[in-house]
Short mmCIF file of C-alpha atoms in Angstrom, two decimals:
data_model
loop_
_atom_site.label_atom_id
_atom_site.label_comp_id
_atom_site.label_asym_id
_atom_site.label_seq_id
_atom_site.Cartn_x
_atom_site.Cartn_y
_atom_site.Cartn_z
CA MET T 552 9.35 -2.36 -20.19
CA TRP T 553 8.31 1.39 -19.93
CA PRO T 554 6.50 3.11 -22.65
CA ASN T 555 8.13 5.27 -25.06
CA SER T 556 7.20 8.15 -22.73
CA ALA T 557 9.32 10.92 -24.61
CA GLU T 558 6.88 10.91 -26.97
CA VAL T 559 3.68 9.46 -25.38
CA LEU T 560 3.27 11.84 -22.73
CA PRO T 561 3.86 15.09 -24.76
CA ALA T 562 1.34 13.86 -27.54
CA ALA T 563 -0.99 13.26 -24.73
CA PHE T 564 -0.87 16.71 -23.35
CA ALA T 565 -1.07 18.17 -26.98
CA ASN T 566 -4.42 19.48 -26.96
CA SER T 567 -4.66 20.48 -22.95
CA GLY T 568 -3.00 23.71 -23.90
CA LEU T 569 -0.10 22.59 -21.40
CA THR T 570 3.50 21.96 -22.96
CA VAL T 571 5.54 18.90 -21.42
CA VAL T 572 9.10 20.14 -20.50
CA ALA T 573 10.13 17.26 -18.26
CA PHE T 574 9.14 14.27 -16.75
CA ARG T 575 10.27 11.66 -13.96
CA ALA T 576 9.35 8.15 -13.46
CA HIS T 577 6.92 7.58 -10.37
CA SER T 578 5.72 4.22 -10.00
CA VAL T 579 4.89 1.12 -11.63
CA GLU T 580 2.15 -1.59 -10.64
CA PRO T 581 0.20 -4.31 -11.94
CA SER T 582 -3.42 -2.99 -13.65
CA GLY T 583 -5.65 -5.70 -14.90
CA ALA T 584 -3.85 -7.43 -17.89
CA GLY T 585 -0.98 -4.75 -18.07
CA PHE T 586 0.82 -2.34 -15.95
CA LEU T 587 0.25 1.03 -14.57
CA TYR T 588 3.11 3.58 -14.77
CA GLY T 589 3.18 6.96 -13.03
CA TYR T 590 5.12 9.93 -14.13
CA GLU T 591 5.48 13.40 -12.52
CA VAL T 592 5.15 15.48 -15.40
CA ASP T 593 6.46 19.52 -15.36
CA THR T 594 4.20 21.38 -17.70
CA VAL T 595 4.02 25.09 -18.61
CA ASP T 596 1.08 26.78 -19.88
CA PRO T 597 0.70 29.56 -22.49
CA ALA T 598 1.07 32.28 -19.94
CA GLY T 599 4.37 30.69 -18.72
CA GLY T 600 2.72 29.32 -15.46
CA ALA T 601 4.69 25.91 -14.58
CA SER T 602 2.89 23.09 -12.74
CA THR T 603 3.61 19.30 -12.07
CA VAL T 604 0.96 16.73 -13.14
CA LEU T 605 0.78 13.18 -11.56
CA THR T 606 0.11 11.27 -14.96
CA PHE T 607 -0.20 7.64 -15.72
CA ILE T 608 -0.10 5.49 -18.78
CA ASP T 609 -2.07 2.29 -18.43
CA THR T 610 -1.29 -0.56 -20.89
CA ASP T 611 -4.72 -2.15 -20.01
CA THR T 612 -7.15 0.29 -22.22
CA ARG T 613 -10.32 -1.76 -21.02
CA ALA T 614 -11.56 0.55 -18.36
CA VAL T 615 -10.77 4.00 -19.99
CA ASP T 616 -13.29 6.67 -19.88
CA GLY T 617 -13.61 10.30 -21.47
CA SER T 618 -10.90 11.55 -19.12
CA SER T 619 -8.52 9.42 -20.57
CA VAL T 620 -6.52 10.04 -23.74
CA LEU T 621 -6.40 6.84 -26.14
CA THR T 622 -3.04 6.51 -28.15
CA ARG T 623 -0.58 4.03 -29.17
CA ASP T 624 3.05 3.52 -28.37
CA PRO T 625 4.92 4.64 -31.11
CA VAL T 626 7.55 1.95 -31.16
CA THR T 627 5.53 -1.35 -30.27
CA GLY T 628 2.25 -0.19 -31.27
CA GLN T 629 0.57 -1.17 -28.08
CA PRO T 630 -2.60 0.62 -27.27
CA LEU T 631 -2.17 3.22 -24.26
CA ALA T 632 -4.58 5.24 -21.99
CA VAL T 633 -2.86 8.26 -20.80
CA TRP T 634 -5.05 10.05 -17.75
CA ALA T 635 -3.93 12.64 -15.20
CA TYR T 636 -4.80 12.67 -11.45
CA PRO T 637 -7.58 13.10 -10.28
CA ALA T 638 -9.40 12.20 -13.17
CA ASP T 639 -8.88 8.12 -12.15
CA PRO T 640 -10.96 6.01 -14.72
CA MET T 641 -11.32 3.39 -11.89
CA LEU T 642 -12.37 5.62 -9.04
CA PRO T 643 -15.11 8.16 -10.58
CA ALA T 644 -15.95 9.85 -7.31
CA LEU T 645 -12.03 11.03 -6.76
CA ALA T 646 -12.14 14.23 -8.98
CA GLY T 647 -14.98 15.54 -6.81
CA ALA T 648 -13.22 14.62 -3.41
CA THR T 649 -10.23 16.90 -4.17
CA TYR T 650 -12.04 20.10 -4.45
CA PRO T 651 -13.30 21.72 -1.43
CA ASP T 652 -16.62 23.26 -2.51
CA ARG T 653 -17.53 20.18 -4.40
CA VAL T 654 -16.74 18.12 -1.02
CA ALA T 655 -18.87 20.56 1.24
CA ASP T 656 -21.70 20.02 -0.93
CA ALA T 657 -21.37 16.40 -1.27
CA LEU T 658 -20.98 15.64 2.56
CA ALA T 659 -24.14 18.07 3.11
CA ALA T 660 -26.30 15.64 1.04
CA LEU T 661 -25.26 12.76 2.91
CA GLY T 662 -26.00 14.61 6.29
CA VAL T 663 -22.47 15.72 7.24
CA VAL T 664 -22.12 19.28 7.72
CA VAL T 665 -18.55 21.25 7.37
CA THR T 666 -17.87 24.53 6.26
CA GLU T 667 -14.23 25.56 4.53
CA PRO T 668 -12.68 22.13 4.47
CA ARG T 669 -9.11 22.10 4.01
CA LEU T 670 -8.13 18.57 2.14
CA SER T 671 -4.83 16.99 2.15
CA VAL T 672 -3.89 13.64 0.24
CA ALA T 673 -3.10 10.87 2.79
CA ALA T 674 -2.81 8.04 0.42
CA TYR T 675 -3.33 7.34 -3.24
CA ARG T 676 -2.76 3.86 -4.96
CA PRO T 677 -3.75 4.72 -8.67
CA GLY T 678 -6.86 2.56 -9.83
CA LYS T 679 -7.42 1.17 -6.49
CA ARG T 680 -8.05 3.72 -3.69
CA ALA T 681 -7.29 6.93 -2.45
CA VAL T 682 -7.77 8.65 1.00
CA ILE T 683 -8.09 12.24 1.97
CA ARG T 684 -8.04 14.02 4.97
CA LEU T 685 -10.60 16.70 5.63
CA ASP T 686 -10.28 19.16 8.56
CA ALA T 687 -12.78 21.62 9.14
CA ALA T 688 -14.07 23.84 12.05
CA GLU T 689 -16.66 20.91 12.91
CA THR T 690 -14.75 17.80 12.58
CA THR T 691 -12.01 15.88 11.17
CA VAL T 692 -12.95 12.83 8.99
CA PHE T 693 -11.53 11.03 6.12
CA LEU T 694 -12.80 10.60 2.60
CA LYS T 695 -11.81 7.26 1.26
CA VAL T 696 -12.32 6.60 -2.48
CA VAL T 697 -12.57 3.01 -3.98
CA ARG T 698 -14.13 1.39 -6.84
CA PRO T 699 -17.89 1.52 -6.79
CA ASP T 700 -18.25 -2.24 -6.14
CA ARG T 701 -16.16 -2.25 -3.51
CA VAL T 702 -18.24 0.09 -1.35
CA GLY T 703 -21.05 -2.39 -0.04
CA PRO T 704 -18.10 -5.03 1.02
CA ILE T 705 -16.04 -2.53 2.68
CA VAL T 706 -18.79 -1.05 4.74
CA ALA T 707 -19.79 -4.70 5.73
CA LEU T 708 -15.96 -5.47 6.89
CA HIS T 709 -16.27 -2.15 9.15
CA GLU T 710 -19.07 -3.25 10.84
CA SER T 711 -17.94 -6.73 11.36
CA PHE T 712 -14.70 -5.53 12.93
CA ARG T 713 -16.34 -3.25 15.06
CA MET T 714 -18.71 -6.08 16.19
CA GLN T 715 -15.71 -7.44 17.44
CA GLY T 716 -14.44 -4.44 19.46
CA LEU T 717 -11.62 -4.09 17.17
CA PRO T 718 -10.79 -0.13 16.64
CA VAL T 719 -11.46 0.46 13.23
CA PRO T 720 -12.97 3.81 12.16
CA ALA T 721 -16.87 4.06 11.86
CA VAL T 722 -18.21 4.62 8.24
CA LEU T 723 -20.25 7.72 8.66
CA ALA T 724 -21.84 7.88 5.05
CA SER T 725 -21.14 6.34 1.78
CA ARG T 726 -22.18 6.55 -1.87
CA PRO T 727 -22.58 4.09 -4.87
CA ASP T 728 -20.13 5.98 -6.51
CA GLY T 729 -17.02 4.95 -4.53
CA LEU T 730 -17.18 7.66 -1.65
CA LEU T 731 -16.95 6.80 1.77
CA VAL T 732 -16.87 8.97 4.98
CA LEU T 733 -14.89 7.50 7.87
CA GLU T 734 -14.51 8.95 11.33
CA ARG T 735 -11.00 9.72 12.53
CA VAL T 736 -9.50 7.39 14.91
CA PRO T 737 -7.75 8.33 18.04
CA GLY T 738 -4.17 8.31 18.76
CA VAL T 739 -0.86 8.85 16.67
CA PRO T 740 0.61 6.51 13.87
CA ALA T 741 2.50 3.94 15.18
CA GLY T 742 5.37 4.32 12.71
CA ARG T 743 6.09 7.56 14.50
CA ARG T 744 6.61 6.00 17.75
CA VAL T 745 8.88 2.78 16.64
CA VAL T 746 11.82 3.53 19.01
CA GLU T 747 9.76 3.45 22.02
CA LEU T 748 7.76 0.47 20.45
CA ALA T 749 10.85 -1.59 20.04
CA ASP T 750 11.57 -1.60 23.72
CA ASP T 751 8.13 -1.97 24.95
CA PRO T 752 7.47 -6.01 24.97
CA ARG T 753 3.48 -4.86 25.56
CA PHE T 754 3.34 -3.68 21.94
CA VAL T 755 4.27 -6.95 20.41
CA GLU T 756 1.93 -8.90 22.66
CA GLN T 757 -0.91 -6.46 21.49
CA MET T 758 0.18 -7.10 17.78
CA VAL T 759 -0.23 -11.03 18.19
CA ASP T 760 -3.14 -10.49 20.21
CA LEU T 761 -4.82 -8.37 17.49
CA GLY T 762 -4.26 -11.11 15.29
CA THR T 763 -6.22 -13.51 17.30
CA ARG T 764 -8.93 -11.18 17.80
CA ILE T 765 -9.34 -10.48 13.86
CA ALA T 766 -9.34 -14.33 13.56
CA ARG T 767 -12.91 -14.31 15.20
CA VAL T 768 -14.42 -11.64 13.04
CA ASP T 769 -17.51 -12.95 10.84
CA VAL T 770 -15.86 -12.77 7.28
CA THR T 771 -16.36 -15.70 4.62
CA ALA T 772 -14.54 -13.81 1.57
CA ARG T 773 -10.89 -14.63 0.96
CA ALA T 774 -8.41 -11.81 1.66
CA GLN T 775 -7.01 -10.14 -0.76
CA SER T 776 -4.00 -11.38 -2.59
CA ASP T 777 -0.51 -10.43 -1.75
CA ALA T 778 3.23 -10.83 -3.09
CA LEU T 779 2.99 -14.39 -2.80
CA ASP T 780 0.19 -15.02 -5.08
CA HIS T 781 1.69 -12.51 -7.62
CA GLY T 782 5.16 -13.91 -7.21
CA ALA T 783 5.32 -14.68 -11.20
CA TRP T 784 4.57 -10.84 -11.95
CA HIS T 785 7.10 -9.70 -9.40
CA ARG T 786 9.75 -12.17 -10.37
CA SER T 787 9.51 -10.97 -14.12
CA THR T 788 9.43 -7.23 -12.90
CA LEU T 789 12.58 -7.33 -11.01
CA ARG T 790 14.26 -9.44 -13.60
CA ALA T 791 13.64 -6.93 -16.19
CA ALA T 792 14.50 -3.99 -14.01
CA LEU T 793 17.78 -5.76 -12.88
CA PRO T 794 19.00 -8.34 -15.67
CA ASP T 795 22.38 -8.76 -14.09
CA ARG T 796 20.86 -10.29 -11.12
CA ALA T 797 18.49 -12.51 -12.79
CA THR T 798 19.98 -15.42 -11.86
CA GLU T 799 20.04 -14.62 -7.96
CA ILE T 800 16.45 -13.47 -8.21
CA ASP T 801 15.37 -16.88 -9.73
CA ARG T 802 17.20 -18.44 -7.38
CA LEU T 803 15.31 -16.84 -4.50
CA TYR T 804 11.80 -17.25 -6.29
CA ASP T 805 12.53 -20.94 -6.74
CA GLU T 806 13.36 -21.53 -3.34
CA ILE T 807 10.12 -19.52 -2.37
CA ASP T 808 8.15 -21.70 -4.78
CA ARG T 809 9.72 -24.82 -3.28
CA ARG T 810 8.91 -23.88 0.30
CA ARG T 811 5.19 -23.12 -0.68
CA ALA T 812 4.84 -26.35 -2.59
CA SER T 813 5.92 -28.27 0.94
CA ILE T 814 3.70 -26.72 3.25
CA ALA T 815 0.31 -28.84 3.64
CA SER T 816 -3.03 -26.83 3.46
CA ASP T 817 -4.75 -25.98 6.66
CA VAL T 818 -7.68 -24.18 8.08
CA LEU T 819 -7.61 -20.90 7.27
CA THR T 820 -8.67 -17.85 9.41
CA VAL T 821 -9.73 -14.12 9.01
CA ILE T 822 -6.75 -11.94 8.48
CA HIS T 823 -6.16 -8.22 8.13
CA GLY T 824 -4.65 -9.09 4.58
CA ASP T 825 -2.14 -5.85 4.57
CA LEU T 826 -0.98 -5.60 7.78
CA HIS T 827 2.05 -3.02 8.72
CA LEU T 828 2.62 -0.18 11.20
CA GLU T 829 1.09 2.70 8.88
CA GLN T 830 -2.21 0.80 9.44
CA LEU T 831 -1.95 1.14 13.21
CA PHE T 832 -2.47 4.24 15.50
CA VAL T 833 -1.19 4.15 19.24
CA HIS T 834 -2.17 6.13 22.40
CA PRO T 835 0.00 9.04 22.53
CA SER T 836 1.30 8.88 26.23
CA GLU T 837 1.17 4.76 26.09
CA PRO T 838 2.41 3.87 22.59
CA TRP T 839 2.22 0.17 23.42
CA ARG T 840 -1.41 0.55 23.49
CA VAL T 841 -3.28 0.16 19.90
CA THR T 842 -6.09 2.59 19.48
CA GLY T 843 -7.14 2.42 15.72
CA LEU T 844 -6.78 -0.12 13.05
CA LEU T 845 -7.14 1.27 9.53
CA ASP T 846 -7.59 -0.41 6.01
CA VAL T 847 -9.42 -3.44 6.89
CA ASP T 848 -10.67 -3.60 2.88
CA THR T 849 -8.07 -6.26 2.30
CA ALA T 850 -9.52 -8.44 5.22
CA GLY T 851 -10.73 -12.07 4.45
CA LEU T 852 -9.71 -15.74 5.01
CA GLY T 853 -6.31 -16.46 4.88
CA HIS T 854 -3.14 -17.66 6.93
CA PRO T 855 -2.05 -15.68 9.91
CA ALA T 856 1.78 -16.07 8.44
CA ARG T 857 0.62 -13.44 5.66
CA ASP T 858 -0.31 -10.57 8.62
CA ALA T 859 3.25 -11.49 10.24
CA ALA T 860 5.07 -11.74 7.24
CA ALA T 861 3.76 -8.03 5.85
CA LEU T 862 4.45 -6.52 9.12
CA VAL T 863 8.07 -7.72 9.40
CA ALA T 864 8.83 -6.97 5.65
CA HIS T 865 7.24 -3.60 6.26
CA LEU T 866 9.75 -3.12 9.19
CA VAL T 867 12.47 -4.12 7.29
CA VAL T 868 11.89 -1.65 4.55
CA THR T 869 11.06 0.79 6.79
CA GLY T 870 14.27 0.42 8.41
CA GLN T 871 16.23 0.54 5.04
CA TRP T 872 14.43 3.99 4.76
CA HIS T 873 15.25 5.50 7.76
CA ARG T 874 19.01 4.27 7.58
CA GLY T 875 19.21 6.17 3.96
CA ASN T 876 17.91 9.35 5.76
CA GLY T 877 20.68 9.06 8.34
CA ASP T 878 18.34 7.98 11.35
CA GLU T 879 20.34 5.14 12.64
CA ALA T 880 18.51 4.64 15.94
CA GLU T 881 15.23 4.42 13.81
CA ALA T 882 16.47 2.05 11.50
CA ARG T 883 17.83 -0.24 14.56
CA ALA T 884 14.42 0.00 16.35
CA CYS T 885 12.61 -1.43 13.16
CA GLU T 886 14.94 -4.49 13.05
CA ARG T 887 14.50 -5.02 16.79
CA LEU T 888 10.84 -4.61 16.56
CA ALA T 889 10.97 -7.05 13.34
CA ASP T 890 12.66 -9.68 15.30
CA ASP T 891 10.54 -9.42 18.50
CA VAL T 892 7.13 -9.53 16.30
CA THR T 893 8.75 -12.92 14.59
CA SER T 894 9.80 -14.34 17.89
CA ALA T 895 6.45 -13.64 19.59
CA TRP T 896 4.20 -14.83 16.68
CA VAL T 897 6.19 -17.85 15.79
CA GLU T 898 6.04 -18.81 19.71
CA ARG T 899 2.17 -18.34 20.17
CA MET T 900 1.53 -20.22 16.62
CA PRO T 901 4.06 -22.94 16.00
CA GLY T 902 2.83 -23.69 12.62
CA LEU T 903 3.65 -20.57 11.50
CA ALA T 904 7.39 -20.81 11.40
CA ASP T 905 7.68 -22.66 8.03
CA ARG T 906 5.16 -20.12 6.31
CA LEU T 907 6.98 -16.94 7.67
CA ALA T 908 10.38 -16.95 5.71
CA PRO T 909 8.96 -17.42 2.11
CA GLY T 910 6.24 -14.81 2.95
CA VAL T 911 8.93 -12.13 4.41
CA ALA T 912 11.05 -12.76 1.29
CA SER T 913 8.22 -12.50 -1.29
CA GLN T 914 7.23 -9.03 0.04
CA LEU T 915 10.93 -7.86 0.34
CA LEU T 916 11.37 -8.73 -3.31
CA ALA T 917 8.12 -7.30 -4.26
CA HIS T 918 9.36 -4.16 -2.72
CA ALA T 919 12.75 -4.53 -4.35
CA GLY T 920 10.67 -4.49 -7.64
CA GLY T 921 8.91 -1.37 -6.76
CA GLN T 922 12.47 0.39 -6.30
CA ALA T 923 14.25 -0.91 -9.26
CA THR T 924 11.73 -0.23 -11.60
CA LEU T 925 11.90 3.62 -11.00
CA GLY T 926 15.11 3.60 -13.05
CA THR T 927 17.21 5.67 -10.37
CA ASP T 928 20.35 4.71 -8.92
CA THR T 929 19.22 5.38 -5.47
CA GLY T 930 16.17 2.80 -6.57
CA ARG T 931 18.54 0.19 -7.85
CA ARG T 932 20.83 0.58 -4.89
CA LYS T 933 17.70 -0.18 -2.31
CA ALA T 934 16.43 -2.96 -4.55
CA VAL T 935 20.08 -4.81 -4.30
CA GLN T 936 19.71 -4.27 -0.74
CA LEU T 937 16.46 -5.85 -0.26
CA ILE T 938 17.28 -8.58 -2.58
CA GLY T 939 20.11 -9.49 -0.08
CA ALA T 940 17.52 -9.04 2.61
CA ALA T 941 15.24 -11.45 1.42
CA ALA T 942 18.16 -14.19 0.63
CA GLY T 943 18.98 -13.50 4.38
CA THR T 944 15.68 -14.27 5.34
CA LEU T 945 15.50 -17.44 3.35
CA ALA T 946 18.80 -18.50 4.67
CA ARG T 947 17.98 -18.20 8.53
CA PRO T 948 16.67 -21.24 10.35
CA ALA T 949 12.72 -21.48 10.96
#
């Protein structure tokens, strides 16, 4: 259940000099023992200046700091922490990474000289990580902001992947407070070339080969948990957002649980942990050739079916997005590529077939939950489509 935002948000801004005039749901995801709800909040200052502030309400208040407003839900009495980007209490280095002057000084102290840096946010997951692109006359680098305790493990992962010749960016510098400076990998995002990739079997072969090479990386920790591991949370979230679909949602999750229970445990290998097209860069004139692999923070021991399932599910979701925007050619290319990746990976690893369907279905249902909890008609429609795709995945023969 979403907090009583109509009262919580205006109260949280009361001492800031800003008046809340409107807000929209932006996102929701797990946060420790609670949930983190995101909003786009339209505000006006005393001079009449308007701005939109990305604001979060966290029901797990254990990690709050001085940048957060502690309050309570007026209906339930539940403690809440409210904070605005970039004052993320879990990412203490983020605020300093969003102001050009402060970034230039910080990088100079790390031995990276840039003048007049231009900053743009490439990715942001509240409480988890942010990626900021920095363009300057001297160079282009990416500033990755993570939780402080993740700096050492992430640096080690990058080194281990590079020792195996995998095209991950080098870590140019790092700070204990959670700031990493990464080099720019060559090429263009694979997601921009999906029509060409879908018609070139060499890309699919590269994807399977990439999995084989990742398995040789020297890592002993477990991979980051995924949608299968958090099935109970995703099930309850989706049921709460779509109560009229509760029976169908339960039936799908019950089938996923049944199949997982029937699969024998086996030896784990190193996997990427969050593999999809946005994590891959390809050669501009030979798009079948992978030139960059990003976000290995999630890597560790797991079953290769997890990487295959994440890639296939992301292709399905991306195809849905393209179709919703009227790009039928892009949508069909995503679907063809998903089928080709499935066939090639299963052919190379016969034991993967039984694991792939529940993995893909759980990923699709997790995406459905993210859409449904936004509370918009478009979000609900997309969620229902993804529920149907999950059902179709489980109905297909292995």
